[in-house]
mmCIF file of C-alpha atoms in Angstrom:
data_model
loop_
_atom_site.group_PDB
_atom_site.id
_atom_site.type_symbol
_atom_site.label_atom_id
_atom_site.label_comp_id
_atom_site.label_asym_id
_atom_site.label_seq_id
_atom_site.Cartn_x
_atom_site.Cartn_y
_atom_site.Cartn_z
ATOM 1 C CA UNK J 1 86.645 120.348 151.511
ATOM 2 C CA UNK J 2 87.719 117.113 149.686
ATOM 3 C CA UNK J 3 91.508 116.889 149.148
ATOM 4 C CA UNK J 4 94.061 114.520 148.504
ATOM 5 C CA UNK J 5 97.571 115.595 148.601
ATOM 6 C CA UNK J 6 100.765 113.255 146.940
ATOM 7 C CA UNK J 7 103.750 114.814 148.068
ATOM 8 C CA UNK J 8 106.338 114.120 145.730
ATOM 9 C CA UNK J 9 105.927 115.347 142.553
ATOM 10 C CA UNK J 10 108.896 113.993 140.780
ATOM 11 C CA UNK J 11 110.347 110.659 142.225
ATOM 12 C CA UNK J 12 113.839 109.271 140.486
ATOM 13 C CA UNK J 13 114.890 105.977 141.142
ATOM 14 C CA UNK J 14 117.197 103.232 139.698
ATOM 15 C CA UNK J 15 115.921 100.220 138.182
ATOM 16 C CA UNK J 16 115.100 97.138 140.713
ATOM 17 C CA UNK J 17 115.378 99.505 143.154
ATOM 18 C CA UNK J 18 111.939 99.662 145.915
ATOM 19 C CA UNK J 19 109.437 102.821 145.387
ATOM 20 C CA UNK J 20 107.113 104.221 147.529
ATOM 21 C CA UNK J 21 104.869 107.422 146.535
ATOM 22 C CA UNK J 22 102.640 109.294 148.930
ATOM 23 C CA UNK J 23 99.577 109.887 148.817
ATOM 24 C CA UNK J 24 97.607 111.985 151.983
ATOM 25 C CA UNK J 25 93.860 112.502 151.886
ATOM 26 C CA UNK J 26 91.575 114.720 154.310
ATOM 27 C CA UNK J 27 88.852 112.842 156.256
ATOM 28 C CA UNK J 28 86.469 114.552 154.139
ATOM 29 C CA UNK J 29 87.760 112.408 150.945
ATOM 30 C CA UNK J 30 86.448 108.998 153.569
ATOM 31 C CA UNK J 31 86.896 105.524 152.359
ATOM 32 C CA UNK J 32 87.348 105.242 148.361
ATOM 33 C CA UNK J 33 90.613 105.266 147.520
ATOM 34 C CA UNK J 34 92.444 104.718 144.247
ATOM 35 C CA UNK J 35 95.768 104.554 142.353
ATOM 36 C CA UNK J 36 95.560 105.356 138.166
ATOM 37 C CA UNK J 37 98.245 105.086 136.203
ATOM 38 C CA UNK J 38 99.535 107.178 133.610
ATOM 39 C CA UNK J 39 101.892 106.035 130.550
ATOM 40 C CA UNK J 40 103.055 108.664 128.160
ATOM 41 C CA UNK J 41 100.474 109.479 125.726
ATOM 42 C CA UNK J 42 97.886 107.550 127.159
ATOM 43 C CA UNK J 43 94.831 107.884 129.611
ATOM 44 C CA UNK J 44 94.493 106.928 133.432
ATOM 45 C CA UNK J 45 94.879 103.160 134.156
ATOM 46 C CA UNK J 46 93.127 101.966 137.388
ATOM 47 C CA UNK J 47 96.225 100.366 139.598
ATOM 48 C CA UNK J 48 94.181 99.434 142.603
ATOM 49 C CA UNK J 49 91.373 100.698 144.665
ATOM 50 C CA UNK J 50 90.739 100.505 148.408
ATOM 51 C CA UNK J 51 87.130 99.876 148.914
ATOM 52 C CA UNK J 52 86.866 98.496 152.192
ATOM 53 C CA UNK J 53 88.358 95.153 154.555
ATOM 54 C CA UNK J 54 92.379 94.299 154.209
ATOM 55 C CA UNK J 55 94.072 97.628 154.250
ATOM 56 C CA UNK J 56 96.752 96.128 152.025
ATOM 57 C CA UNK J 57 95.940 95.973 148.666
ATOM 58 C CA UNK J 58 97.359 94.198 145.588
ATOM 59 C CA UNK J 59 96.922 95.899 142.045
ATOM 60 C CA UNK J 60 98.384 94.987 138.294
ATOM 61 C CA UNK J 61 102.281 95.483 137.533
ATOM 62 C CA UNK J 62 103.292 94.460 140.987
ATOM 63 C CA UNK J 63 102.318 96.980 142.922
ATOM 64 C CA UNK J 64 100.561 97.237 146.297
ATOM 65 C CA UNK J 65 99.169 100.122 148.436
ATOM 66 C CA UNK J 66 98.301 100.873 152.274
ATOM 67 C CA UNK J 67 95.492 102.131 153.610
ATOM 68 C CA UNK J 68 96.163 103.367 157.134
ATOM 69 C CA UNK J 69 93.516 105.817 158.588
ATOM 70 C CA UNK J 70 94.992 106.742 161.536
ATOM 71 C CA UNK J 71 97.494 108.833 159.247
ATOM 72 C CA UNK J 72 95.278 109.363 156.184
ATOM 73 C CA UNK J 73 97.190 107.739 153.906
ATOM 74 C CA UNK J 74 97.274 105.462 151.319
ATOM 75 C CA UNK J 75 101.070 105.026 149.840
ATOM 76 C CA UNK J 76 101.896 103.081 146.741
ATOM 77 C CA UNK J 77 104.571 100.603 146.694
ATOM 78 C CA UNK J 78 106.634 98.176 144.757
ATOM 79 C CA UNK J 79 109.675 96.041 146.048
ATOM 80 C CA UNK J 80 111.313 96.809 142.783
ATOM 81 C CA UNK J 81 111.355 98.779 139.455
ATOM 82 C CA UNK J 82 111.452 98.459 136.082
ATOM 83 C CA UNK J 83 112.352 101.069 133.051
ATOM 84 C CA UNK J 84 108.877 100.303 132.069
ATOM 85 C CA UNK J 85 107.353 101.694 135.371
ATOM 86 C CA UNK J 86 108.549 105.090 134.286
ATOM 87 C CA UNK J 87 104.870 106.734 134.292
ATOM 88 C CA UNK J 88 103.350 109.407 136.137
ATOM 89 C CA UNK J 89 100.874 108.629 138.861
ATOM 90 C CA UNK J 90 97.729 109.504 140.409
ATOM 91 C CA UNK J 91 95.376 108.877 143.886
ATOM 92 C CA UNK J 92 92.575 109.473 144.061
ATOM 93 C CA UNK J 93 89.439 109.616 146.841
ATOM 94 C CA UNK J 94 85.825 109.663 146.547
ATOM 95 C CA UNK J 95 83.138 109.683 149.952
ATOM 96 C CA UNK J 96 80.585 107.951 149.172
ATOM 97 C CA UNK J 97 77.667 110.359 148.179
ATOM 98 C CA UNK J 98 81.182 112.847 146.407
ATOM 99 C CA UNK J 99 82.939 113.162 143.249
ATOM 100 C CA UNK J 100 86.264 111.692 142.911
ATOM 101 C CA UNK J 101 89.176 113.515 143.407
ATOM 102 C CA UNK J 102 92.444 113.620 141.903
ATOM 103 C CA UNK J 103 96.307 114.290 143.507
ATOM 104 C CA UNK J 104 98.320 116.701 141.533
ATOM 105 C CA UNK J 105 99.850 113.449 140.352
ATOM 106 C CA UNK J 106 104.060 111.991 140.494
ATOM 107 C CA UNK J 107 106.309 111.362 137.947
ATOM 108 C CA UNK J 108 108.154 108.260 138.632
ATOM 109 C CA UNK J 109 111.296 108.256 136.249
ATOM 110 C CA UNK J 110 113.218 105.178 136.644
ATOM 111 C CA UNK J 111 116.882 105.447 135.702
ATOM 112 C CA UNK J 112 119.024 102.234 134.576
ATOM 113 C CA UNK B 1 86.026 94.644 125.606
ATOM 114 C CA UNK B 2 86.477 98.237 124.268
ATOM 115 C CA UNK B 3 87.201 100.813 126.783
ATOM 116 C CA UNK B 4 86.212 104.723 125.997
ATOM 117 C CA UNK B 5 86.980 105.784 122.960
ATOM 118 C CA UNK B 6 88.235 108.918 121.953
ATOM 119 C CA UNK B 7 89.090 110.914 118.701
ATOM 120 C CA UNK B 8 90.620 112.903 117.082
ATOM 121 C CA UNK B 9 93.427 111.528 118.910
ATOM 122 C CA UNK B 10 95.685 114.973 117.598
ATOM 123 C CA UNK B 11 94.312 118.455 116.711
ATOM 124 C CA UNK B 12 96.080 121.180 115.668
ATOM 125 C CA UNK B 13 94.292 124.400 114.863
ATOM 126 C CA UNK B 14 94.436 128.375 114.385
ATOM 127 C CA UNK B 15 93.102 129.926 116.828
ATOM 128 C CA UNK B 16 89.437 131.412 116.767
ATOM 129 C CA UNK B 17 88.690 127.773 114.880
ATOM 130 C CA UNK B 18 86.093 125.394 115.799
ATOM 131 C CA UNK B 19 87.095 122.500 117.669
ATOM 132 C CA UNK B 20 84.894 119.627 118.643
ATOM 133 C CA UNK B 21 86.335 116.859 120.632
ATOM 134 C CA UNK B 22 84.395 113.199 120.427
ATOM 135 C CA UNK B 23 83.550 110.263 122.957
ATOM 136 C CA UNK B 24 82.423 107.404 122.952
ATOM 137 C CA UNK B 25 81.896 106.115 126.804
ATOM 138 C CA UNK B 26 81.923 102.186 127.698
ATOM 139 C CA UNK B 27 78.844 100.666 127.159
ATOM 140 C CA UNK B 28 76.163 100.096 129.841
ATOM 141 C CA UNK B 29 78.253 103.216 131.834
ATOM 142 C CA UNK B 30 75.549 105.876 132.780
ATOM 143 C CA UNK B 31 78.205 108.500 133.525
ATOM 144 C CA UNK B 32 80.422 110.538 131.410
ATOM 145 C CA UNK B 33 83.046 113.210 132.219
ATOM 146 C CA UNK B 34 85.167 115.429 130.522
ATOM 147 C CA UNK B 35 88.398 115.908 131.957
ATOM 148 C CA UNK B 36 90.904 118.535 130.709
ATOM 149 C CA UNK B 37 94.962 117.814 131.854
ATOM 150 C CA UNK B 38 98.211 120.872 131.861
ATOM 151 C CA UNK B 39 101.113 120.837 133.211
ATOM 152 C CA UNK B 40 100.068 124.108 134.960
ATOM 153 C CA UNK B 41 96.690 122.814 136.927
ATOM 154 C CA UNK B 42 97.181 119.298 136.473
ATOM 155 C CA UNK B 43 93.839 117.134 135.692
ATOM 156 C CA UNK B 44 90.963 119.067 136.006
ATOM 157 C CA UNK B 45 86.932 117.853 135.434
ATOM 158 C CA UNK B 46 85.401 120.072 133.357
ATOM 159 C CA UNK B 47 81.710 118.534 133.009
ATOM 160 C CA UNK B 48 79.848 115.265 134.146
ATOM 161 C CA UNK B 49 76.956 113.923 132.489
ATOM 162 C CA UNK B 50 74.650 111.018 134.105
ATOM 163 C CA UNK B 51 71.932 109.536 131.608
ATOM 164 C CA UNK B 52 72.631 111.777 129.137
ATOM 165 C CA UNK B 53 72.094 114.579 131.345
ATOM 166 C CA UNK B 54 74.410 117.004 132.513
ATOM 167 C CA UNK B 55 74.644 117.206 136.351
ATOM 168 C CA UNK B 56 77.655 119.573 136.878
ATOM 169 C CA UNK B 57 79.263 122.161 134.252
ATOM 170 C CA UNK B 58 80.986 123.964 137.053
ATOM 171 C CA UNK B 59 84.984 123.021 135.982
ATOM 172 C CA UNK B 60 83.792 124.338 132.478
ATOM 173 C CA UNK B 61 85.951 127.458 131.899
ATOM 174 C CA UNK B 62 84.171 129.639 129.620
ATOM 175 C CA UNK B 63 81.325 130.238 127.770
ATOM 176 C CA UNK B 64 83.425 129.276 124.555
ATOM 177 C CA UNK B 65 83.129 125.730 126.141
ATOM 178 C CA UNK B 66 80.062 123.559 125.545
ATOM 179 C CA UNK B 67 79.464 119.811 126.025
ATOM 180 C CA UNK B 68 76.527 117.145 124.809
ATOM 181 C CA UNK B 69 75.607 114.143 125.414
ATOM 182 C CA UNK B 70 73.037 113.430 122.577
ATOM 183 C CA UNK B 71 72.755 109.339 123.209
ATOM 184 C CA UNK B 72 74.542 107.197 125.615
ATOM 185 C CA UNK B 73 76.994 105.936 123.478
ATOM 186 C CA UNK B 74 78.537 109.106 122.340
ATOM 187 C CA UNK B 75 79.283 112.874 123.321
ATOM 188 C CA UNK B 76 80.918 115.810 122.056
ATOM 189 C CA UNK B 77 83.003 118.883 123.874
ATOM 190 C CA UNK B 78 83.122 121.945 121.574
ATOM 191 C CA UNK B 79 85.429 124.927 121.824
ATOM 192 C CA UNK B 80 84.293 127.922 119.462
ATOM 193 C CA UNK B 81 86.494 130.172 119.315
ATOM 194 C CA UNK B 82 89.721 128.333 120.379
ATOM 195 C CA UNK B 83 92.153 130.199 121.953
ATOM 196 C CA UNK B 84 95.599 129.305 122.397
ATOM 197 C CA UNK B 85 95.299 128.860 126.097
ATOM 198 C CA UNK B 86 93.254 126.105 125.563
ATOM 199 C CA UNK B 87 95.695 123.715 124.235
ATOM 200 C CA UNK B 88 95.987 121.125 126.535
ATOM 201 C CA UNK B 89 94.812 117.320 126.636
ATOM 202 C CA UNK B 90 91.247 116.361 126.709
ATOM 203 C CA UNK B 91 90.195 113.182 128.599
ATOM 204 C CA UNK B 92 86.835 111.235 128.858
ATOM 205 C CA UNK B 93 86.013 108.733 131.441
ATOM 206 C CA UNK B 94 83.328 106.784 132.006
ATOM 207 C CA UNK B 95 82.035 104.613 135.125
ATOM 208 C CA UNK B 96 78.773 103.035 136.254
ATOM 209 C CA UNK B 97 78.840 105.835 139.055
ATOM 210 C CA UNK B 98 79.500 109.477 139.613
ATOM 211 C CA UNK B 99 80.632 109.175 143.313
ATOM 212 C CA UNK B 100 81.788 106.131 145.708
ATOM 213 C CA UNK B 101 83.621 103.309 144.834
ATOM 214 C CA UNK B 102 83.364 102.936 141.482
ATOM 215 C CA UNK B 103 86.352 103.682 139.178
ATOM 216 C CA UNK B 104 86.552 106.198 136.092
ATOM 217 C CA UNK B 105 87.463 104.212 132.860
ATOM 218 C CA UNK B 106 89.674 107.039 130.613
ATOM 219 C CA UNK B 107 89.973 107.314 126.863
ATOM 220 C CA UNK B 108 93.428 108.062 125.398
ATOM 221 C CA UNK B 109 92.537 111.568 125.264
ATOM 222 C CA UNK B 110 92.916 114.019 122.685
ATOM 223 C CA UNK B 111 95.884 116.226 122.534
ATOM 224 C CA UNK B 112 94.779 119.991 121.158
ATOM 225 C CA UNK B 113 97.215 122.426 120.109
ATOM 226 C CA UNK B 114 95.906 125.637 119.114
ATOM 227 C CA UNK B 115 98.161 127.707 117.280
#
């Protein structure tokens, strides 16, 4: 079965401080991989997506992710926070003939 | 351009009301999907529609639940009767595919409170 697992669901962190949030998938989930973004009150953002090539990719707001497929995962990153990164985020995987599929998501509170 | 739109943005209701929830998806998108988010189970896909057509109603929880898709520019999830379980926030999404690589665009969502 399709999975992808983010492992934190809460991360705090002061402001200009570096983040990383986890994000596992199962071999199942293969090669589409994405990061959305959630504000308060507001939809899903697209962040960045991993189609295929350079396993390091760059997405809006300063943020980059990994895909390394040896360990399945596909971590989000950025060298340093703002207040206004305070969101909650989501991966997310698709195969190529599946449906995407969402993380249980992580709350990224940044603290001044 | 304008992304997928979504109204009302608030509803707040008795329960055993009639709620309908509208979408408009991006245009030239030939897939739809109706997403519901709780803090309980998180974001879960309730319905997906491809040309107007729905392909898979299995996330839809009840029988009290219905979705259309009447035209490609706009579609409609309908709870009759609402219950107060169901308050919760309803997403749509669009995207040019229903699997692979291409990304869901989301509406705002709606945010339904059933009293």
């Amino acid at each position: 079965a399709q999975s992808v697992t983010q492992l934190d669901s809460q991360v705090p962190v002061f402001e200009e401080a570096p983040v990383e949030l986890r994000c596992n998938y199962s071999s199942s989930v293969s090669v589409y991989l994405f990061w959305y973004v959630q504000y308060p009150n507001q939809g899903l953002q697209l962040l960045l997506k991993y189609l295929s090539g350079s396993t390091l990719v760059k997405g809006i707001n300063g943020f980059e992710a990994e895909f390394n497929k040896s360990q399945t995962s596909f971590h989000l990153r950025k060298p340093s926070v703002h207040i206004s990164d305070t969101a909650e985020y989501f991966c997310a995987g698709a195969g190529a003939g599946n449906m995407l599929t969402f993380g249980g998501g992580t709350r990224l509170m940044v603290k001044p | 351009d304008a992304g997928v739109i979504q109204s009302p943005r608030h509803e707040v209701t008795e329960m055993g009301q009639e709620v309908t929830l509208r979408c408009k998806p991006i245009s030239g998108h030939d897939y739809l999907f109706w997403y519901r988010q709780t803090m309980m189970r998180g974001l879960e896909l309730l319905i997906y529609f491809n040309n107007n057509v729905p392909i898979d109603d299995s996330g839809m929880p009840e029988d009290r639940f219905s979705a259309k898709m009447p035209n490609a520019s706009f579609s409609t999830l309908k709870i009759q009767p609402s219950e107060p379980r169901d308050s919760a926030v309803y997403f749509c999404a669009s995207s040019t595919a229903g699997t692979g690589g291409q990304p869901q665009h989301f509406g705002d969502g709606t945010r339904l409170s059933i009293l």
